[in-house]
Amino acid sequence: AQKITQTQPGMFVQEKEAVTLDCTYDTSDQSYGLFWYKQPSSGEMIFLIYQGSYDEQNATEGRYSLNFQKARKSANLVISASQLGDSAMYFCAMKRGDWPRMGGNMLTFGGGTRLMVKP
Amino acid sequence: DGGITQSPKYLFRKEGQNVTLSCEQNLNHDAMYWYRQDPGQGLRLIYYSQIVNDFQKGDIAEGYSVSREKKESFPLTVTSAQKNPTAFYLCASMTGFGTEAFFGQGTRLTVV
């Protein structure tokens, strides 16, 4: 069974500083994908970044980068130059398979980390 | 613009009632999903569908039912058998290569 663990229930970061949100995962699959989502207080889920298990380079999207360490089964999210609008819940998620597969590309989510950016 | 529309945004249910949450997408995605989120928790999978007229149970399907008669629509019914339905419900669809899942704005269901 797949499992995602986010060990930081809440974190503070000073505006304009970088912050790392931790995510570890457990799977026996050789092929899988990892996602990070942002959930502001409005409740919507905003896609941030995706990393496939066979991708050799760490994914980056603007101020977001994913520090993928396959051997350690970790997929930490790094947010550079934090902004007040980054205050939200952040979820790490994993899907089985790095390509379309029968049985569905269901996502398994971690418990989330609440990030609070201080001015 | 393409996206996923969930309605209503807020829903109140009396004890013993069935209620149906709507989810419509115009992204032309085959795969659609329903998740439940309790306060301060992550998302848990209720049902998913990969193709029209086919759907599968997720981790917490008891007390819920779905249908997939059209590619664009994946409604969720919360039945009276669901003993603790108060939660935030999110509908999602996924691209063919599974590299991005799009979510609706969610429906907040409260039992009164």
Short mmCIF file of C-alpha atoms in Angstrom, two decimals:
data_model
loop_
_atom_site.label_atom_id
_atom_site.label_comp_id
_atom_site.label_asym_id
_atom_site.label_seq_id
_atom_site.Cartn_x
_atom_site.Cartn_y
_atom_site.Cartn_z
CA ALA A 1 0.00 0.00 0.00
CA GLN A 2 1.13 3.51 -0.71
CA LYS A 3 1.69 6.03 2.04
CA ILE A 4 2.65 9.70 2.12
CA THR A 5 4.04 11.28 5.28
CA GLN A 6 4.32 14.99 5.96
CA THR A 7 5.92 15.38 9.37
CA GLN A 8 5.55 19.15 9.76
CA PRO A 9 1.99 20.05 10.80
CA GLY A 10 2.82 23.76 10.79
CA MET A 11 5.72 26.00 9.82
CA PHE A 12 6.59 29.67 9.96
CA VAL A 13 8.85 31.42 7.47
CA GLN A 14 9.93 35.03 7.18
CA GLU A 15 8.80 36.85 4.08
CA LYS A 16 11.40 36.70 1.26
CA GLU A 17 13.18 33.70 2.78
CA ALA A 18 13.21 30.18 1.34
CA VAL A 19 11.38 27.30 3.02
CA THR A 20 11.43 23.51 2.61
CA LEU A 21 8.35 21.40 3.20
CA ASP A 22 9.10 17.75 3.85
CA CYS A 23 7.46 14.76 2.20
CA THR A 24 8.42 11.12 2.41
CA TYR A 25 6.65 8.31 0.64
CA ASP A 26 6.42 4.57 0.72
CA THR A 27 5.69 2.47 -2.33
CA SER A 28 6.78 -0.80 -3.86
CA ASP A 29 6.12 0.48 -7.38
CA GLN A 30 9.05 1.18 -9.67
CA SER A 31 7.07 3.80 -11.53
CA TYR A 32 5.13 6.53 -9.80
CA GLY A 33 4.53 10.27 -9.78
CA LEU A 34 4.71 12.89 -7.05
CA PHE A 35 2.65 16.07 -6.79
CA TRP A 36 2.49 19.12 -4.58
CA TYR A 37 -0.71 21.10 -4.13
CA LYS A 38 -1.46 24.36 -2.34
CA GLN A 39 -4.78 24.79 -0.57
CA PRO A 40 -5.61 28.35 0.58
CA SER A 41 -8.37 29.00 3.08
CA SER A 42 -10.91 29.09 0.23
CA GLY A 43 -10.45 25.35 -0.13
CA GLU A 44 -9.46 25.09 -3.77
CA MET A 45 -6.55 22.80 -4.63
CA ILE A 46 -3.90 24.54 -6.70
CA PHE A 47 -1.43 22.36 -8.60
CA LEU A 48 2.17 23.43 -8.00
CA ILE A 49 4.58 20.87 -9.38
CA TYR A 50 4.96 17.29 -10.62
CA GLN A 51 7.88 14.84 -10.59
CA GLY A 52 7.92 11.48 -12.32
CA SER A 53 9.93 8.72 -10.73
CA TYR A 54 12.07 8.33 -13.83
CA ASP A 55 12.75 12.03 -14.24
CA GLU A 56 16.45 12.54 -13.72
CA GLN A 57 16.26 16.24 -13.03
CA ASN A 58 14.39 17.86 -10.17
CA ALA A 59 11.20 19.57 -11.31
CA THR A 60 10.99 23.35 -11.10
CA GLU A 61 8.08 25.73 -11.66
CA GLY A 62 8.87 29.37 -11.01
CA ARG A 63 9.56 29.78 -7.27
CA TYR A 64 8.76 26.12 -6.61
CA SER A 65 11.22 23.28 -6.91
CA LEU A 66 10.98 19.67 -5.90
CA ASN A 67 13.99 18.12 -4.20
CA PHE A 68 13.59 14.52 -5.31
CA GLN A 69 15.79 11.95 -3.56
CA LYS A 70 14.63 8.60 -4.86
CA ALA A 71 16.86 6.41 -2.70
CA ARG A 72 15.61 8.15 0.43
CA LYS A 73 12.02 8.20 -0.89
CA SER A 74 11.67 11.88 -0.24
CA ALA A 75 10.13 14.63 -2.38
CA ASN A 76 10.52 17.90 -0.51
CA LEU A 77 9.04 21.13 -1.83
CA VAL A 78 11.26 24.19 -1.79
CA ILE A 79 9.64 27.61 -2.05
CA SER A 80 12.08 30.40 -2.73
CA ALA A 81 11.51 34.05 -1.77
CA SER A 82 8.36 33.42 0.28
CA GLN A 83 5.46 35.82 -0.14
CA LEU A 84 2.54 36.56 2.16
CA GLY A 85 0.24 34.91 -0.37
CA ASP A 86 2.10 31.63 0.13
CA SER A 87 0.39 31.17 3.49
CA ALA A 88 -1.75 28.06 3.00
CA MET A 89 -1.93 24.31 3.49
CA TYR A 90 0.43 22.30 1.31
CA PHE A 91 -0.19 18.70 0.36
CA CYS A 92 2.16 16.14 -1.08
CA ALA A 93 0.52 13.40 -3.14
CA MET A 94 1.59 10.32 -5.08
CA LYS A 95 0.04 8.41 -7.94
CA ARG A 96 0.79 4.91 -9.07
CA GLY A 97 2.39 4.71 -12.48
CA ASP A 98 4.24 7.27 -14.48
CA TRP A 99 1.91 6.75 -17.42
CA PRO A 100 -1.77 6.00 -17.96
CA ARG A 101 -2.64 2.65 -16.54
CA MET A 102 -5.68 0.49 -15.96
CA GLY A 103 -6.98 0.85 -12.47
CA GLY A 104 -6.73 4.58 -12.45
CA ASN A 105 -4.15 7.16 -11.60
CA MET A 106 -5.49 7.69 -8.11
CA LEU A 107 -3.69 10.11 -5.86
CA THR A 108 -2.77 9.28 -2.27
CA PHE A 109 -2.38 12.40 -0.13
CA GLY A 110 -0.34 13.23 2.92
CA GLY A 111 -1.82 14.99 5.94
CA GLY A 112 -0.55 18.39 4.87
CA THR A 113 1.65 21.17 6.26
CA ARG A 114 0.29 24.59 7.17
CA LEU A 115 2.73 27.27 6.08
CA MET A 116 2.51 30.72 7.61
CA VAL A 117 4.56 33.55 6.13
CA LYS A 118 5.48 36.34 8.54
CA PRO A 119 5.84 39.93 7.26
CA ASP B 1 -11.82 28.59 -20.00
CA GLY B 2 -11.63 24.89 -19.25
CA GLY B 3 -12.09 23.63 -15.75
CA ILE B 4 -14.15 21.72 -13.24
CA THR B 5 -17.36 23.10 -11.79
CA GLN B 6 -18.80 21.80 -8.56
CA SER B 7 -22.19 22.77 -7.22
CA PRO B 8 -23.49 23.75 -4.85
CA LYS B 9 -20.71 25.42 -2.89
CA TYR B 10 -22.53 24.84 0.41
CA LEU B 11 -25.08 22.11 1.10
CA PHE B 12 -27.08 21.27 4.18
CA ARG B 13 -28.55 17.84 4.73
CA LYS B 14 -31.06 16.66 7.22
CA GLU B 15 -30.65 13.33 8.95
CA GLY B 16 -31.86 10.47 6.74
CA GLN B 17 -31.74 12.42 3.47
CA ASN B 18 -29.82 11.60 0.31
CA VAL B 19 -28.09 14.52 -1.36
CA THR B 20 -26.30 14.75 -4.70
CA LEU B 21 -23.20 16.81 -5.38
CA SER B 22 -22.62 17.89 -8.95
CA CYS B 23 -19.29 17.79 -10.78
CA GLU B 24 -18.91 18.88 -14.42
CA GLN B 25 -15.70 19.22 -16.44
CA ASN B 26 -14.98 20.59 -19.90
CA LEU B 27 -11.36 19.49 -20.04
CA ASN B 28 -12.13 16.36 -22.07
CA HIS B 29 -10.50 14.20 -19.41
CA ASP B 30 -11.46 10.55 -19.19
CA ALA B 31 -10.55 10.08 -15.52
CA MET B 32 -12.57 11.71 -12.75
CA TYR B 33 -12.38 11.38 -8.97
CA TRP B 34 -14.20 12.26 -5.76
CA TYR B 35 -12.30 13.03 -2.58
CA ARG B 36 -13.41 13.78 0.93
CA GLN B 37 -11.51 16.15 3.23
CA ASP B 38 -12.16 16.43 6.95
CA PRO B 39 -10.93 19.49 8.91
CA GLY B 40 -7.15 19.59 9.20
CA GLN B 41 -6.77 16.36 7.23
CA GLY B 42 -5.59 15.27 3.83
CA LEU B 43 -7.84 14.05 1.03
CA ARG B 44 -9.26 10.54 0.90
CA LEU B 45 -10.54 8.86 -2.25
CA ILE B 46 -14.24 7.98 -2.37
CA TYR B 47 -14.82 6.86 -5.98
CA TYR B 48 -13.14 7.19 -9.32
CA SER B 49 -14.05 6.65 -12.94
CA GLN B 50 -11.72 6.10 -15.88
CA ILE B 51 -14.35 5.91 -18.58
CA VAL B 52 -18.03 6.50 -19.17
CA ASN B 53 -20.32 3.92 -17.57
CA ASP B 54 -17.52 2.56 -15.41
CA PHE B 55 -16.45 3.49 -11.90
CA GLN B 56 -14.56 1.94 -9.00
CA LYS B 57 -14.67 2.25 -5.23
CA GLY B 58 -11.92 4.13 -3.48
CA ASP B 59 -10.82 3.87 0.12
CA ILE B 60 -13.99 5.20 1.78
CA ALA B 61 -16.86 4.34 -0.59
CA GLU B 62 -19.35 3.14 2.03
CA GLY B 63 -22.42 5.37 2.16
CA TYR B 64 -21.71 6.97 -1.21
CA SER B 65 -22.76 6.26 -4.78
CA VAL B 66 -21.78 7.69 -8.17
CA SER B 67 -22.72 7.51 -11.83
CA ARG B 68 -20.85 8.30 -15.03
CA GLU B 69 -23.34 8.54 -17.86
CA LYS B 70 -21.47 11.30 -19.66
CA LYS B 71 -17.78 12.03 -19.97
CA GLU B 72 -18.30 15.53 -18.64
CA SER B 73 -20.28 14.63 -15.52
CA PHE B 74 -19.54 12.61 -12.38
CA PRO B 75 -22.16 13.27 -9.68
CA LEU B 76 -21.75 11.97 -6.14
CA THR B 77 -24.71 10.97 -3.97
CA VAL B 78 -24.24 10.98 -0.22
CA THR B 79 -26.77 8.50 1.07
CA SER B 80 -28.41 8.20 4.47
CA ALA B 81 -26.11 5.23 5.08
CA GLN B 82 -23.16 7.61 5.41
CA LYS B 83 -23.13 8.18 9.15
CA ASN B 84 -20.78 11.13 9.28
CA PRO B 85 -21.16 13.05 6.01
CA THR B 86 -20.16 16.50 7.25
CA ALA B 87 -17.00 17.27 5.26
CA PHE B 88 -15.52 19.13 2.31
CA TYR B 89 -15.91 17.25 -0.97
CA LEU B 90 -13.59 17.78 -3.91
CA CYS B 91 -14.01 16.54 -7.45
CA ALA B 92 -10.99 16.14 -9.72
CA SER B 93 -10.06 15.06 -13.22
CA MET B 94 -6.70 14.01 -14.55
CA THR B 95 -4.84 14.46 -17.79
CA GLY B 96 -4.28 11.42 -19.99
CA PHE B 97 -0.63 11.14 -18.95
CA GLY B 98 -1.49 11.64 -15.32
CA THR B 99 0.89 14.52 -14.77
CA GLU B 100 -1.67 16.96 -13.44
CA ALA B 101 -4.95 16.62 -11.60
CA PHE B 102 -7.39 19.52 -11.77
CA PHE B 103 -9.76 20.15 -8.89
CA GLY B 104 -13.10 21.86 -8.57
CA GLN B 105 -13.79 24.50 -5.96
CA GLY B 106 -15.36 21.97 -3.61
CA THR B 107 -18.70 21.49 -1.86
CA ARG B 108 -18.98 21.92 1.88
CA LEU B 109 -21.64 19.55 3.20
CA THR B 110 -23.11 19.97 6.67
CA VAL B 111 -25.64 17.76 8.42
CA VAL B 112 -28.25 19.75 10.33
#
